[in-house]
Tab-separated table of C-alpha atoms and ligand atoms in Angstrom:
chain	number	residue	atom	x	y	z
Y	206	UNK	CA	36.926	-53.199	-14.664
Y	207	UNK	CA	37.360	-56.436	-16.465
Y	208	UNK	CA	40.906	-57.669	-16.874
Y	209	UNK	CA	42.210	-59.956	-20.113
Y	210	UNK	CA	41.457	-62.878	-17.690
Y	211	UNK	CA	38.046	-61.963	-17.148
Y	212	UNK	CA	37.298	-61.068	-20.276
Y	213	UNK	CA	38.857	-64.219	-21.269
Y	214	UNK	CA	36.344	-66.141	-18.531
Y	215	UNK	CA	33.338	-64.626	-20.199
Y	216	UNK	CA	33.464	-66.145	-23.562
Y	217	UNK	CA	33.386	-69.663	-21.871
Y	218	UNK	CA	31.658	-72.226	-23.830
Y	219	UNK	CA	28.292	-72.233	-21.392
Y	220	UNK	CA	26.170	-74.485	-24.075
Y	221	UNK	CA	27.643	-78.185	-24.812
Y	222	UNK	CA	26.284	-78.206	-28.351
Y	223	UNK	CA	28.592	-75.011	-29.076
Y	224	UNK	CA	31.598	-77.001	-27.971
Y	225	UNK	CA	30.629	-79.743	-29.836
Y	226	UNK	CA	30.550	-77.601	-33.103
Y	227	UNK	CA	33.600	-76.271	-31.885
Y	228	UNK	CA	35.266	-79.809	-31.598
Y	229	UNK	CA	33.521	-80.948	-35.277
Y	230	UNK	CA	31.327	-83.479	-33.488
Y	231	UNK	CA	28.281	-82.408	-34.408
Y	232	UNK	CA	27.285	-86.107	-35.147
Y	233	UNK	CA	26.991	-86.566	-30.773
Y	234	UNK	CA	24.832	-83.962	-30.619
Y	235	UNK	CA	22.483	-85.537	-28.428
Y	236	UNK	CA	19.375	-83.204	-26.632
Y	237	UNK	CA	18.446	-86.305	-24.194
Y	238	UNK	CA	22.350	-85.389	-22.497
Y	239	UNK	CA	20.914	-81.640	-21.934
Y	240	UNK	CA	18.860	-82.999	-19.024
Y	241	UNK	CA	22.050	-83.267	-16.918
Y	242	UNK	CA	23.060	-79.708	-17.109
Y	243	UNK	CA	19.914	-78.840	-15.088
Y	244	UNK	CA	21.522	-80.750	-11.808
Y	245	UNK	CA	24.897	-79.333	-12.598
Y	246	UNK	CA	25.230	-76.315	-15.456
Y	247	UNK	CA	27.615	-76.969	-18.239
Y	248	UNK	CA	31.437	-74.403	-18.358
Y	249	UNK	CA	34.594	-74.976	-20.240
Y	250	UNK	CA	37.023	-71.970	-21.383
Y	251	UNK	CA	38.207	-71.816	-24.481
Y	252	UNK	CA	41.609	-72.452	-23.852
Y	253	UNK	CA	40.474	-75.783	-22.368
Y	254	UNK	CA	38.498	-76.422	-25.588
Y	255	UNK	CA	41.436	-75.911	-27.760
Y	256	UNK	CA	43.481	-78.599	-25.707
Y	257	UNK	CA	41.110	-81.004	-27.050
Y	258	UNK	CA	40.883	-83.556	-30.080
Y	259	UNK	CA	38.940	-82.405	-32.626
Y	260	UNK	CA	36.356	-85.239	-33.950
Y	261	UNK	CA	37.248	-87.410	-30.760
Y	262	UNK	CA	34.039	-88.160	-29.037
Y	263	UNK	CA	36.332	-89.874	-26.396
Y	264	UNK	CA	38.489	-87.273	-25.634
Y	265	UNK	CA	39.811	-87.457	-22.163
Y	266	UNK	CA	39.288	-83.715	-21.483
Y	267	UNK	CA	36.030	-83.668	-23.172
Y	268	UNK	CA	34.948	-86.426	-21.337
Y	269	UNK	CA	35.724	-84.659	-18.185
Y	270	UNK	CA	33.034	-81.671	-18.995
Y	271	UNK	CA	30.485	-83.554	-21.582
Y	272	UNK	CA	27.433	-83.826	-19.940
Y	273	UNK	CA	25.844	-87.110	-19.184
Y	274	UNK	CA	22.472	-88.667	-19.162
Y	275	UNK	CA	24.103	-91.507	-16.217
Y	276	UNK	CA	24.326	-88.593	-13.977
Y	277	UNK	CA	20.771	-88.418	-13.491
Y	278	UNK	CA	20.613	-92.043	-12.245
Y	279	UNK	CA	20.341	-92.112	-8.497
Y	280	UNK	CA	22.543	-94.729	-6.554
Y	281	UNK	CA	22.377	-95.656	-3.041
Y	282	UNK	CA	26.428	-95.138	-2.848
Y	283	UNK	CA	26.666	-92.041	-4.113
Y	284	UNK	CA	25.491	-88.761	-2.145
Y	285	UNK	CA	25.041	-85.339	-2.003
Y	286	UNK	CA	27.758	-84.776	0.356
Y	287	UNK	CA	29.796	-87.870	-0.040
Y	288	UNK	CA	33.134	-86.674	2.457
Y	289	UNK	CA	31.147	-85.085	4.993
Y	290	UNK	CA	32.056	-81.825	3.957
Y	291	UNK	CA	28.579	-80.313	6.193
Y	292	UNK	CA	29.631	-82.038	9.376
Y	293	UNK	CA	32.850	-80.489	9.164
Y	294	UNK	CA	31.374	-76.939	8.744
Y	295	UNK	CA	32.554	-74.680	11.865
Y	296	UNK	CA	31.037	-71.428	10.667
Y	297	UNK	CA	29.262	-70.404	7.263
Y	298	UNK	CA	32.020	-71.460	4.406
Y	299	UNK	CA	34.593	-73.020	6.926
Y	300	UNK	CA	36.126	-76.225	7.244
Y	301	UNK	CA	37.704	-77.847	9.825
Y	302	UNK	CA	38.534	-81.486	9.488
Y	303	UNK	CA	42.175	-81.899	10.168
Y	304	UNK	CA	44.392	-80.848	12.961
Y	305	UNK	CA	45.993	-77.542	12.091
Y	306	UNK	CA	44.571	-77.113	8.768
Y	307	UNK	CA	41.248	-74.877	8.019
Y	308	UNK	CA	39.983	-74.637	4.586
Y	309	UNK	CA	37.757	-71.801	3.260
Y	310	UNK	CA	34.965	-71.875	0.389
Y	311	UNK	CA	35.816	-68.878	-1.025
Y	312	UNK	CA	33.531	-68.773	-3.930
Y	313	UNK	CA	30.920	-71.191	-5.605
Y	314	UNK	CA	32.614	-70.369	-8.623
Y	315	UNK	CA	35.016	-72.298	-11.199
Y	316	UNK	CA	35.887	-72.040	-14.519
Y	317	UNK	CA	35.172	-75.190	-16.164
Y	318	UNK	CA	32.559	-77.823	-14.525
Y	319	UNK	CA	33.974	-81.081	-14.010
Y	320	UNK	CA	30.930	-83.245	-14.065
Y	321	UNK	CA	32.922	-85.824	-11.227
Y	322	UNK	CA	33.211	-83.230	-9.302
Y	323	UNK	CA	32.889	-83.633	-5.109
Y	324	UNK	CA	31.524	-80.844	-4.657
Y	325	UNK	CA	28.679	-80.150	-7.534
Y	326	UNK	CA	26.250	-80.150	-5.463
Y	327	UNK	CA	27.610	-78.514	-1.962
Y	328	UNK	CA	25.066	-75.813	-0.872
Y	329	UNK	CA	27.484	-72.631	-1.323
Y	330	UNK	CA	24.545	-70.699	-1.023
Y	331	UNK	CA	24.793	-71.132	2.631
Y	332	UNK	CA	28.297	-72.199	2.992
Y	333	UNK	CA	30.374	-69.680	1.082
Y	334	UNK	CA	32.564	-66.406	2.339
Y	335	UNK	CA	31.113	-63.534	0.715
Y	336	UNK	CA	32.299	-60.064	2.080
Y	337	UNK	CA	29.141	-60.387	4.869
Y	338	UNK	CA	30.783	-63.636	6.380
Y	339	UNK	CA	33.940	-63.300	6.063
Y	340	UNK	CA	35.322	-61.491	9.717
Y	341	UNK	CA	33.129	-64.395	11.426
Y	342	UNK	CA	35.477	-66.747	9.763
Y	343	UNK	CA	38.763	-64.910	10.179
Y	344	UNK	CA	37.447	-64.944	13.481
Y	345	UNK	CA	37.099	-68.271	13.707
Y	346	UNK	CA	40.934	-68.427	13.049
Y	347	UNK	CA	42.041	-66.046	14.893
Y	348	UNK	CA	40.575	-67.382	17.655
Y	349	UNK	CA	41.825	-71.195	16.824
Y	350	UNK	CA	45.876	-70.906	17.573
Y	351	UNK	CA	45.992	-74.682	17.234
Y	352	UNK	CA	45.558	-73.445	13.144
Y	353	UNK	CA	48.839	-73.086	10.968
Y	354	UNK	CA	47.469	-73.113	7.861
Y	355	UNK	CA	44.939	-72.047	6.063
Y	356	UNK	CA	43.483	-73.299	2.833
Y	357	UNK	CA	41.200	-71.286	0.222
Y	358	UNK	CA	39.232	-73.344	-1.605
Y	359	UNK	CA	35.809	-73.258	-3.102
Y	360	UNK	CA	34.861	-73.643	-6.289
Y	361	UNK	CA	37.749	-72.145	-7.540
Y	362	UNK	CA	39.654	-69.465	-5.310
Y	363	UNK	CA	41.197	-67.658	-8.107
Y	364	UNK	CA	37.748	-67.012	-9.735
Y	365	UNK	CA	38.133	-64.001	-7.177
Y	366	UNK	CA	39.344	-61.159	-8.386
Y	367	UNK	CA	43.236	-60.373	-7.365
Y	368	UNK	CA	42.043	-57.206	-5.334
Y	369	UNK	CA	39.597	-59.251	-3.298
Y	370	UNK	CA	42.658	-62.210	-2.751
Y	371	UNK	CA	44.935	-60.197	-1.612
Y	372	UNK	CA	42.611	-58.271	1.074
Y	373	UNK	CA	41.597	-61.836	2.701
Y	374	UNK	CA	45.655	-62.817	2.229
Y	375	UNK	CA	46.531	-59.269	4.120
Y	376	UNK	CA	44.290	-60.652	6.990
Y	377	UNK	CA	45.144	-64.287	7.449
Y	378	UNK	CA	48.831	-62.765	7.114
Y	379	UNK	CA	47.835	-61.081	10.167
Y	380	UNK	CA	46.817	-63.720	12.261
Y	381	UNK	CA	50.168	-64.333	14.105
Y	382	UNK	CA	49.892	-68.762	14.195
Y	383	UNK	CA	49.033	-68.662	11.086
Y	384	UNK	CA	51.909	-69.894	8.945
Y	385	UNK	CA	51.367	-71.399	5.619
Y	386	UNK	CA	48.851	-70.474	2.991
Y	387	UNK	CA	47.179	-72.995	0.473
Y	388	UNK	CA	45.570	-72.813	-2.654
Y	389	UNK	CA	43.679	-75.207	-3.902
Y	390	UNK	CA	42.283	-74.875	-7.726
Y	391	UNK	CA	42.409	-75.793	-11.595
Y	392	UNK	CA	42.943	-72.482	-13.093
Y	393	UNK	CA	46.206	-72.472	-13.934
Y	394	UNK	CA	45.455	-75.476	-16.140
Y	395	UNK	CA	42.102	-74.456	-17.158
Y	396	UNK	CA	42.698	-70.221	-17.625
Y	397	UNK	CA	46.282	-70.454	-17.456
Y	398	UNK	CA	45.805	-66.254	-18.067
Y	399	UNK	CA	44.303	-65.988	-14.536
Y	400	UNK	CA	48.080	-66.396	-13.044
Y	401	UNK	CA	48.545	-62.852	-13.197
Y	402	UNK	CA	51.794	-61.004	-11.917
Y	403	UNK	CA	49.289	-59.311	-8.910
Y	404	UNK	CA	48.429	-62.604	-7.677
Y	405	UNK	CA	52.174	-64.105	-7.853
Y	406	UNK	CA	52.937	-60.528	-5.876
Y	407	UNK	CA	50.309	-61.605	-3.574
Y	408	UNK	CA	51.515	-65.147	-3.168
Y	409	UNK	CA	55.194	-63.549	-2.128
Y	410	UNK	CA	54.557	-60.623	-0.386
Y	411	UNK	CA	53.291	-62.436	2.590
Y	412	UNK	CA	55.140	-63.884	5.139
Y	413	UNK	CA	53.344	-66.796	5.033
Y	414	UNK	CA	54.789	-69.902	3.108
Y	415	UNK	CA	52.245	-70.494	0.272
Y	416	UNK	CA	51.839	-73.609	-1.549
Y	417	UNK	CA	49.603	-73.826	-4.625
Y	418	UNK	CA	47.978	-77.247	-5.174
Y	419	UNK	CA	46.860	-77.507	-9.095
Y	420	UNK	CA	44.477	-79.757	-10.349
Y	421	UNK	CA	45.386	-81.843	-13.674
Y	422	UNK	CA	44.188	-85.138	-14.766
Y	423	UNK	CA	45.744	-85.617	-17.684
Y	424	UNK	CA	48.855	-84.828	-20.060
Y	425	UNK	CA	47.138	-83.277	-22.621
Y	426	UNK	CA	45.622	-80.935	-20.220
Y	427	UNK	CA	49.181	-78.966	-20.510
Y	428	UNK	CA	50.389	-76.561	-23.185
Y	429	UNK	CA	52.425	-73.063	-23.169
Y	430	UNK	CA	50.157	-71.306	-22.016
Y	431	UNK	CA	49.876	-73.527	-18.913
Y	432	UNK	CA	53.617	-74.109	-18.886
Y	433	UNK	CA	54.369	-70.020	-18.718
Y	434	UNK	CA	51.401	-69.777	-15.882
Y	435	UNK	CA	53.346	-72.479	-13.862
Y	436	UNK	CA	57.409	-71.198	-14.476
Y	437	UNK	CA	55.407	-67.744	-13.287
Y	438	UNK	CA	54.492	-69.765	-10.014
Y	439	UNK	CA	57.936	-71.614	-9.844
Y	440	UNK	CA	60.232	-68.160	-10.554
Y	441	UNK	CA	58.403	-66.738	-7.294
Y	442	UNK	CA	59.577	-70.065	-5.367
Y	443	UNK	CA	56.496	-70.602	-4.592
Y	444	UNK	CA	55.725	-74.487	-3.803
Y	445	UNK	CA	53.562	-76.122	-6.679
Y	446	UNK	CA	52.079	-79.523	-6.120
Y	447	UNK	CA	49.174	-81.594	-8.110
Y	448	UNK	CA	46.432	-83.277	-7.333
Y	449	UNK	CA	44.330	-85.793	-9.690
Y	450	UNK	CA	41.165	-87.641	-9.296
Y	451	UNK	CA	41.266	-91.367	-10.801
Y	452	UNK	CA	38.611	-91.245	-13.336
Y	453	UNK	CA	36.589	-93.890	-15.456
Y	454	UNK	CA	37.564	-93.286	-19.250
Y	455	UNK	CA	39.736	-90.236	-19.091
Y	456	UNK	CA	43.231	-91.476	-17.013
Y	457	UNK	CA	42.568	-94.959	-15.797
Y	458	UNK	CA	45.655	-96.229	-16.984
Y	459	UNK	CA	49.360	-96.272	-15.517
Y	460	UNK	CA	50.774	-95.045	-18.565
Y	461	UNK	CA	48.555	-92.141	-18.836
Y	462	UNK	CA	49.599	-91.244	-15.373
Y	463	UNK	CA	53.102	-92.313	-15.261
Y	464	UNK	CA	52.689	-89.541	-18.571
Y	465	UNK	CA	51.118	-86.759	-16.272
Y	466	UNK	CA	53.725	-87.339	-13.336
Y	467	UNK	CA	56.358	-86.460	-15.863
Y	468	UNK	CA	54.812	-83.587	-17.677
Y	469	UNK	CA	54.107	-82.236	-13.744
Y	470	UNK	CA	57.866	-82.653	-12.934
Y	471	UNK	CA	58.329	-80.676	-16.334
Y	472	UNK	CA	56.702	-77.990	-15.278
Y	473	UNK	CA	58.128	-77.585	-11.823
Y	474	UNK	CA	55.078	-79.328	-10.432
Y	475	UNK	CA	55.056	-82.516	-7.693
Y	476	UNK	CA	52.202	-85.295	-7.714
Y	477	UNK	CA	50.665	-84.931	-4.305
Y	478	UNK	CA	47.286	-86.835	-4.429
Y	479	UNK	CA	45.780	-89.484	-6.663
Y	480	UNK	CA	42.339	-89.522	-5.416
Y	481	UNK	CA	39.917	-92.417	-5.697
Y	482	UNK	CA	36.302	-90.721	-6.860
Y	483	UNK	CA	34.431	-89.329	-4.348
Y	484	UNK	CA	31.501	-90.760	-4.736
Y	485	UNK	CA	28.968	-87.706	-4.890
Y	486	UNK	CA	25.871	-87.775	-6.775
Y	487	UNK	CA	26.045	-88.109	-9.897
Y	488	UNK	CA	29.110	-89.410	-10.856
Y	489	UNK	CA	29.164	-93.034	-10.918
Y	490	UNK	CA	29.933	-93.385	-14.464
Y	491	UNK	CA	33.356	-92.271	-13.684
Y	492	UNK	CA	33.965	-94.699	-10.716
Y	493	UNK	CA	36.378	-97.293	-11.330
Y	494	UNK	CA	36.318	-101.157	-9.137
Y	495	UNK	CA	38.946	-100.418	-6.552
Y	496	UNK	CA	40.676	-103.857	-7.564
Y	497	UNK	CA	41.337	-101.770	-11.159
Y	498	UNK	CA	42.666	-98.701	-9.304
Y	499	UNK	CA	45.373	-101.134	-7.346
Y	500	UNK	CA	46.817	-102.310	-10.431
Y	501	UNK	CA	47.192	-99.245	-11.774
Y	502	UNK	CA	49.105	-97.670	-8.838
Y	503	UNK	CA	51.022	-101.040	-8.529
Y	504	UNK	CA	52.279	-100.540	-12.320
Y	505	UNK	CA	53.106	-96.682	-11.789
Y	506	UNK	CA	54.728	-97.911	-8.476
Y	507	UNK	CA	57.267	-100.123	-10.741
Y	508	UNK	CA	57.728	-97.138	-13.327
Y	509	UNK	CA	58.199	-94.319	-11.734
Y	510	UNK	CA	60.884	-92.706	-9.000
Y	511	UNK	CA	59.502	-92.302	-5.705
Y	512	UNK	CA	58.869	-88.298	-5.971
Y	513	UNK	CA	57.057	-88.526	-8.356
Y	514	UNK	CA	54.120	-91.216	-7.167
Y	515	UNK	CA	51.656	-89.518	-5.988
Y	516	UNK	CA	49.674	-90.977	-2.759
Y	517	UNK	CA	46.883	-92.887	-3.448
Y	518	UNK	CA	43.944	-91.847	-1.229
Y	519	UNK	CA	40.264	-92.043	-0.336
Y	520	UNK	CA	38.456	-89.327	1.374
Y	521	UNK	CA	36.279	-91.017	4.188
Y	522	UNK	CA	33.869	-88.909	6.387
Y	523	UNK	CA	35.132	-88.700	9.696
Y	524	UNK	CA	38.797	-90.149	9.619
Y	525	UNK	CA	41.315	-87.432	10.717
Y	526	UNK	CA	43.218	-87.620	7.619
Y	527	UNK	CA	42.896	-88.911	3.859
Y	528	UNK	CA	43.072	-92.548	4.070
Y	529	UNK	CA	46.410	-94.030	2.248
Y	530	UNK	CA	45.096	-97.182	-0.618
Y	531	UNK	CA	47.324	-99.533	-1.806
M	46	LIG	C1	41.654	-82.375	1.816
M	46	LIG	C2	41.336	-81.414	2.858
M	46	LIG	C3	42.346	-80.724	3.547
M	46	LIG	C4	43.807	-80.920	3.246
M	46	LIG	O1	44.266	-82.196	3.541
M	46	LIG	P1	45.793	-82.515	3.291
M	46	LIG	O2	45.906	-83.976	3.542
M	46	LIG	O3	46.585	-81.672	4.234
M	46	LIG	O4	46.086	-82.154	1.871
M	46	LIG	C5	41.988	-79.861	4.555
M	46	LIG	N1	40.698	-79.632	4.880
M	46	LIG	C6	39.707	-80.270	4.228
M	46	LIG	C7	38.300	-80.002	4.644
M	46	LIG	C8	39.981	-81.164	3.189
M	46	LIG	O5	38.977	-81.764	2.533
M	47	LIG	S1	37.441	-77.111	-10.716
M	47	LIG	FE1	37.344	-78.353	-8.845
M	47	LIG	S2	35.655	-77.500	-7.646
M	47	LIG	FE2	35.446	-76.721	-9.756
M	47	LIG	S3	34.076	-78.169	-10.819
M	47	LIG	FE3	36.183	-78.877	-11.184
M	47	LIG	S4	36.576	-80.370	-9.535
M	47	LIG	FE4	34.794	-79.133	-8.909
């Protein structure tokens, strides 16, 4: 049975020229950008939609879905699996590239498309946990004790449904070194309605710590309904941390994110990463000289108080941790 959330899900905006209509900018309409969606398909809820500017072809959230012919331009730089996510693969839809920490692809799924994102064109096909593979990789835990935390990723995690969640967090809470649980994913901002009161009961009825690590880019990405999902995360004490990607056009500016550290800290939220792009296929149009990305942590670094600059980091294939910048 479909929950409101679901429901909610379904009546995505799959088609850009509907949210285009939906944002009055019919002028843009532009069949040549259409092109792109066959490399990556096109998603944004509603209540992501509404967060936007109507008539506002630049839109920083609307820029962070709208299809784009420049994806479709090749560059030597930028590759299908620019963080060696496939070398780090220990069985099908597992992770392991840093000491202690294993990350699972839980689903290909998400609610909204980013077109930057690091992952659009990761081969979950092959590389996912779907009920068949998913004892091989609690297995793979189980039989790791060097592993204290595990991390469900994806796609989006919480695109599963809460029955299937808690199941897999009844059996990693099982694994005795197991101690701290991470979630990694943008719903909360994007379907704030997915943050339901079974999953916050699944978060805290564990005995592992858990620690939910949202995904926001930008202030306007928060309103109410986003604000109520996150107090529901916070009143269950459970640990809420952000990470955002530095991107071309939408937040490349240190008073956009000196903006979004404070609306975080509003909402009971800490900046954890500022990511330079990954630089996956696709997705140069976003990429910003690193030069520009110094001076933009430099000014947030004389703005804001310590907690609340986030680390600025690039992902490099092969190092045994994110690599600090700046
Ligand atoms: C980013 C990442 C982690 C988590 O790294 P932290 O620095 O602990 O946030 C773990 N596993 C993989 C594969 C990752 O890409
Ligand atoms: S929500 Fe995350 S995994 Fe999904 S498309 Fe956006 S960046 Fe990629």
């Amino acid at each position: 049975m479909n929950t409101s959330w679901q429901a909610e899900l379904a009546e995505s905006f799959t088609r850009p020229t509907d949210l285009l209509a939906f944002l009055e900018l019919d002028e843009i309409h532009r069949p040549e950008f259409l092109a792109a969606t066959e490399r990556f398909s096109f998603r944004v809820t509603r209540s992501y939609a509404r967060r936007m500017n109507k008539r506002d072809p630049y839109d920083p959230l609307l820029l962070q879905v709208l299809p784009d012919t420049r994806e479709l331009i090749d560059h030597p730089d930028f590759a299908s699996d620019p963080v060696g996510d496939l070398k780090a693969v220990t069985a099908p839809g597992v992770l392991h590239k840093y000491r202690g920490r294993v990350l699972l692809i839980t689903t290909g799924a998400c609610a909204i498309h980013c077109r930057y994102c690091f992952r659009r064109n990761f081969p979950y096909d092959t590389n996912m946990i779907g009920k068949r593979q998913e004892q091989d990789a609690l297995d793979v835990i189980r039989r790791d004790r060097s592993v204290s935390e595990v991390i469900l990723s994806g796609g989006d995690p919480l695109a599963l449904s809460d029955e299937r969640l808690a199941r897999l967090v009844e059996q990693i809470d099982a694994i005795p070194h197991v101690r701290r649980l991470r979630i990694h994913t943008r719903l909360p901002i994007v379907l704030p309605s997915r943050v339901t009161t079974e999953l916050v009961a699944t978060l805290t009825e564990t005995r592992l710590k858990s620690v939910v690590v949202i995904h926001a880019n930008h202030a306007n990405e928060f309103d109410r309904d986003v604000s109520e999902a996150l107090t529901a995360f916070q009143k269950a004490r459970i640990c809420l941390l952000n990470q955002t990607v530095l991107l071309k056009g939408v937040n490349d500016n240190a008073e956009i994110l000196v903006r979004l550290s404070e609306t975080l800290f509003e909402n009971g939220v800490l900046p954890y990463y500022l990511h330079l792009l990954d630089k996956a296929r696709g997705t140069r149009h976003f990429d910003l000289p690193l030069d520009d990305a110094l001076a933009i942590y430099q000014a947030m670094r004389e703005i804001l108080p310590g907690y609340l600059l986030p680390k600025l980091v690039r992902e490099e294939a092969g190092r045994p941790y994110k690599m600090p910048v700046g």
